[in-house]
Coordinates of C-alpha atoms in Angstrom, one line a residue:
M1 CA 86.0 131.5 -67.3
T2 CA 82.4 131.9 -66.2
N3 CA 80.2 128.9 -66.9
T4 CA 76.8 129.7 -68.6
I5 CA 73.8 128.0 -67.0
V6 CA 70.9 127.1 -69.3
S7 CA 67.7 125.5 -68.0
A8 CA 66.8 122.9 -70.5
D9 CA 63.3 122.1 -69.1
A10 CA 61.5 125.2 -67.8
H11 CA 57.8 125.9 -67.8
I12 CA 55.3 128.7 -67.8
L13 CA 52.3 129.0 -65.6
E14 CA 49.6 130.3 -67.9
P15 CA 48.6 133.9 -66.9
P16 CA 45.1 134.4 -65.7
D17 CA 44.2 136.4 -68.8
I18 CA 45.9 134.3 -71.5
W19 CA 42.7 132.8 -73.1
A20 CA 40.7 136.0 -72.8
N21 CA 43.4 137.9 -74.5
W22 CA 44.6 135.4 -77.2
L23 CA 41.9 132.9 -77.9
P24 CA 39.2 134.1 -80.6
A25 CA 35.9 135.2 -79.0
R26 CA 34.0 132.4 -80.7
Y27 CA 35.8 129.8 -78.6
Q28 CA 35.6 131.5 -75.2
D29 CA 32.7 129.2 -74.1
K30 CA 35.0 126.2 -74.3
A31 CA 38.2 127.9 -73.1
P32 CA 39.7 127.1 -69.7
Q33 CA 38.0 129.3 -67.1
L34 CA 39.5 130.5 -63.8
A35 CA 37.7 129.1 -60.8
K36 CA 38.3 128.5 -57.1
D37 CA 39.5 125.3 -55.6
A38 CA 38.1 123.8 -52.4
D39 CA 40.6 125.9 -50.2
G40 CA 40.0 129.2 -52.0
G41 CA 43.0 129.0 -54.3
D42 CA 43.0 129.7 -58.1
A43 CA 42.2 126.8 -60.4
W44 CA 41.5 126.2 -64.1
L45 CA 38.1 124.7 -64.9
F46 CA 37.9 122.8 -68.2
A47 CA 34.7 122.3 -70.2
G48 CA 33.1 119.0 -69.3
A49 CA 35.3 118.5 -66.2
A50 CA 33.8 117.6 -62.8
E51 CA 36.1 119.9 -60.9
A52 CA 38.8 122.5 -61.5
D53 CA 42.5 121.9 -61.5
P54 CA 44.3 124.0 -58.9
I55 CA 47.4 125.9 -59.9
G56 CA 49.0 124.7 -56.6
L57 CA 52.2 122.9 -57.4
T58 CA 52.7 124.7 -60.7
A59 CA 53.2 127.9 -58.8
T60 CA 55.9 126.9 -56.4
P61 CA 59.0 128.8 -57.7
G62 CA 60.4 130.9 -54.8
M63 CA 58.4 129.0 -52.1
P64 CA 60.2 127.0 -49.4
W65 CA 59.5 123.3 -49.9
D66 CA 57.4 123.0 -46.7
Q67 CA 54.9 125.5 -48.1
F68 CA 54.2 123.6 -51.3
R69 CA 50.6 122.6 -51.5
W70 CA 48.2 121.4 -54.2
T71 CA 45.2 123.6 -53.3
G72 CA 44.8 127.1 -51.8
V73 CA 47.4 128.9 -53.9
T74 CA 46.4 132.1 -55.7
Y75 CA 48.0 134.0 -58.6
D76 CA 48.6 136.8 -56.1
E77 CA 50.9 134.4 -54.1
A78 CA 52.7 133.1 -57.2
R79 CA 55.8 135.0 -58.4
D80 CA 55.2 137.2 -61.4
G81 CA 58.0 135.3 -63.1
C82 CA 55.9 132.3 -63.3
Y83 CA 53.7 133.9 -66.0
R84 CA 55.3 137.3 -67.0
G85 CA 58.4 137.3 -69.2
A86 CA 60.1 140.4 -67.8
A87 CA 59.8 139.2 -64.3
R88 CA 61.1 135.8 -65.3
L89 CA 64.3 137.5 -66.4
D90 CA 64.6 139.1 -63.0
D91 CA 64.3 135.7 -61.4
M92 CA 66.8 134.2 -63.7
D93 CA 69.3 136.9 -62.9
A94 CA 68.8 136.2 -59.2
D95 CA 69.4 132.4 -59.8
G96 CA 72.4 133.0 -62.1
V97 CA 70.6 131.4 -65.1
H98 CA 71.5 132.7 -68.5
A99 CA 68.6 131.2 -70.5
E100 CA 65.6 128.9 -70.2
V101 CA 64.0 126.5 -72.7
L102 CA 60.3 127.0 -72.1
F103 CA 57.8 124.2 -72.5
P104 CA 54.0 124.7 -72.5
P105 CA 51.7 124.4 -69.5
Q106 CA 50.7 120.7 -69.6
R107 CA 47.1 120.8 -68.4
T108 CA 45.6 123.7 -70.4
I109 CA 47.4 122.7 -73.5
G110 CA 46.3 119.1 -73.0
H111 CA 42.8 120.4 -72.8
F112 CA 43.0 121.7 -76.3
L113 CA 45.0 118.8 -77.8
G114 CA 42.5 116.3 -76.6
D115 CA 39.4 118.0 -78.0
D116 CA 37.5 116.5 -80.8
D117 CA 36.9 119.9 -82.7
D118 CA 39.9 120.5 -85.0
D119 CA 39.2 124.2 -85.3
F120 CA 39.2 124.5 -81.4
V121 CA 42.4 122.6 -81.2
R122 CA 44.1 124.8 -83.8
A123 CA 42.8 128.0 -82.2
G124 CA 44.1 127.0 -78.7
V125 CA 47.5 126.0 -80.0
D126 CA 47.8 129.1 -82.1
A127 CA 46.7 131.3 -79.2
Y128 CA 49.4 129.8 -76.9
N129 CA 52.1 130.1 -79.4
A130 CA 51.2 133.7 -80.2
F131 CA 51.2 134.5 -76.4
L132 CA 54.5 132.8 -76.0
W133 CA 56.3 134.6 -78.8
E134 CA 54.6 138.0 -78.8
E135 CA 54.2 138.5 -75.1
F136 CA 56.2 136.2 -72.7
C137 CA 59.4 135.9 -74.7
A138 CA 59.3 139.4 -76.1
P139 CA 61.5 141.0 -73.4
D140 CA 64.5 138.9 -74.5
R141 CA 64.0 136.0 -77.0
N142 CA 67.7 135.1 -76.7
R143 CA 67.2 134.2 -73.0
L144 CA 63.6 133.2 -73.1
I145 CA 63.6 130.3 -75.6
G146 CA 60.0 129.4 -76.2
V147 CA 59.2 126.0 -77.6
A148 CA 56.2 126.2 -80.0
Q149 CA 53.5 123.5 -79.5
I150 CA 52.5 121.4 -82.5
P151 CA 48.7 120.7 -82.8
S152 CA 47.1 117.2 -82.7
T153 CA 44.9 117.6 -85.8
G154 CA 46.9 115.4 -88.3
I155 CA 50.0 115.5 -90.4
D156 CA 49.1 118.4 -92.7
D157 CA 48.6 120.7 -89.7
A158 CA 51.7 119.5 -88.1
V159 CA 53.7 120.2 -91.2
D160 CA 52.2 123.7 -91.5
A161 CA 52.8 124.4 -87.8
V162 CA 56.5 123.5 -87.9
R163 CA 57.0 125.8 -91.0
K164 CA 55.0 128.6 -89.3
A165 CA 57.0 128.2 -86.1
K166 CA 60.3 128.6 -88.0
A167 CA 58.9 131.6 -90.0
T168 CA 57.9 133.2 -86.7
G169 CA 61.4 132.8 -85.2
F170 CA 60.9 129.9 -82.9
R171 CA 64.0 127.7 -82.5
S172 CA 62.3 124.5 -81.5
V173 CA 58.9 122.7 -81.4
V174 CA 57.3 120.1 -79.1
I175 CA 55.1 117.3 -80.1
S176 CA 52.7 115.7 -77.6
M177 CA 51.5 113.0 -79.9
W178 CA 52.8 111.5 -83.1
P179 CA 52.2 114.0 -85.9
S180 CA 49.9 111.6 -87.9
G181 CA 47.7 111.2 -84.9
K182 CA 48.3 107.5 -84.7
D183 CA 49.0 105.6 -81.4
S184 CA 52.6 105.0 -82.4
I185 CA 55.2 106.3 -84.8
S186 CA 54.7 105.3 -88.4
E187 CA 55.7 106.2 -92.0
D188 CA 52.7 108.5 -92.0
D189 CA 54.7 110.9 -89.8
D190 CA 57.5 111.1 -92.3
A191 CA 56.3 114.4 -93.9
F192 CA 56.6 116.1 -90.5
W193 CA 60.2 114.8 -89.9
A194 CA 61.1 116.0 -93.5
A195 CA 59.6 119.4 -92.8
A196 CA 61.4 119.7 -89.5
A197 CA 64.7 118.7 -91.2
D198 CA 64.0 121.1 -94.1
E199 CA 63.5 124.0 -91.6
A200 CA 66.5 122.8 -89.4
M201 CA 64.0 122.8 -86.5
P202 CA 64.8 120.5 -83.5
V203 CA 61.8 118.5 -82.3
C204 CA 61.2 117.9 -78.5
I205 CA 59.2 115.2 -76.8
H206 CA 58.3 116.3 -73.3
I207 CA 57.1 113.9 -70.5
N208 CA 54.8 111.6 -72.6
M209 CA 53.2 110.9 -76.0
I210 CA 49.5 110.2 -75.8
S211 CA 47.1 110.0 -78.8
R212 CA 44.1 112.2 -79.1
R213 CA 41.9 109.2 -78.7
A214 CA 43.5 108.2 -75.4
R215 CA 43.2 111.8 -74.2
A216 CA 39.5 111.7 -74.9
K217 CA 39.2 108.4 -73.0
A218 CA 41.0 109.8 -70.0
R219 CA 38.7 112.8 -70.0
E220 CA 35.7 110.4 -70.0
I221 CA 37.2 108.4 -67.1
S222 CA 37.9 111.6 -65.2
A223 CA 34.3 112.8 -65.5
K224 CA 33.0 109.5 -64.2
R225 CA 35.4 109.5 -61.2
G226 CA 34.7 113.2 -60.4
G227 CA 38.3 114.1 -60.7
R228 CA 41.3 114.2 -63.0
Q229 CA 42.9 111.1 -64.6
L230 CA 46.6 111.3 -64.0
Y231 CA 49.3 109.7 -66.1
G232 CA 52.7 108.2 -65.1
S233 CA 55.3 110.1 -67.0
G234 CA 58.6 108.4 -66.8
S235 CA 57.8 105.2 -68.8
G236 CA 55.8 107.1 -71.4
Q237 CA 58.7 109.5 -72.1
A238 CA 61.2 106.6 -72.3
G239 CA 58.9 104.6 -74.6
A240 CA 58.3 107.5 -77.0
K241 CA 62.0 108.3 -77.3
A242 CA 62.9 104.6 -77.8
A243 CA 60.2 104.3 -80.5
A244 CA 61.6 107.4 -82.3
G245 CA 65.2 106.2 -82.0
L246 CA 64.4 102.6 -83.1
S247 CA 62.3 103.8 -86.0
G248 CA 65.4 105.3 -87.6
V249 CA 64.0 108.8 -87.8
F250 CA 67.0 110.4 -86.1
S251 CA 69.5 108.8 -88.6
T252 CA 67.2 109.6 -91.5
V253 CA 66.6 113.2 -90.6
P254 CA 69.4 114.0 -88.1
S255 CA 68.6 117.8 -88.1
T256 CA 65.6 117.1 -86.0
I257 CA 68.2 116.9 -83.2
G258 CA 70.0 120.2 -83.1
Q259 CA 71.2 123.2 -81.2
L260 CA 68.5 125.6 -79.9

């Protein structure tokens, strides 16, 4: 019998044209823009940031470990499979991987989720989810299992987003903060869990949970320091999962844990 390998935590490097192609024109002035890092590599510049974030270590697939570097990496050097679905399938075939569960790029999505303009947040999340479903995963959605991002604009939008994701065909969603927008899990999140259960939609927590308010504070600190504020991920992820488990949500709505 041949064992089937499924990567349960894969990622996409956002393609250089993603926001130009998928984000409405009225938001282009705030969209992440391609720039150059100090060593001539490609980087994403976020509105209000003091410096651009290099693609560096997010473009390492296929590179020997001793060639990993934070700056000086261009899209021309990155494998096409980092950001093109058809090429990703070729890479998966070479690696013997049957399917991948694909989570969003953390930095550009974080830029949208932390913004204080609800319309901009919704537009960015919708643009990413549309790209993921209609472009990246389109070559084979049974093997390229995209996880839809839930916006950070409150419980009503979170409920609408999980229902839209299900109607589109997504098999899972990811939350980066509690659906109500509060700093910790609360009864105000119940409508989201109920909607996810009703749609039989598994809910993922990836790396960390951070409130919109905290994201804005980190952006302010980053601007003052002339760089990016980084977060430790391990304790945040463990704390978020523990909070969800101890709240009783998994026993109350067990279908939020399910098979993709």
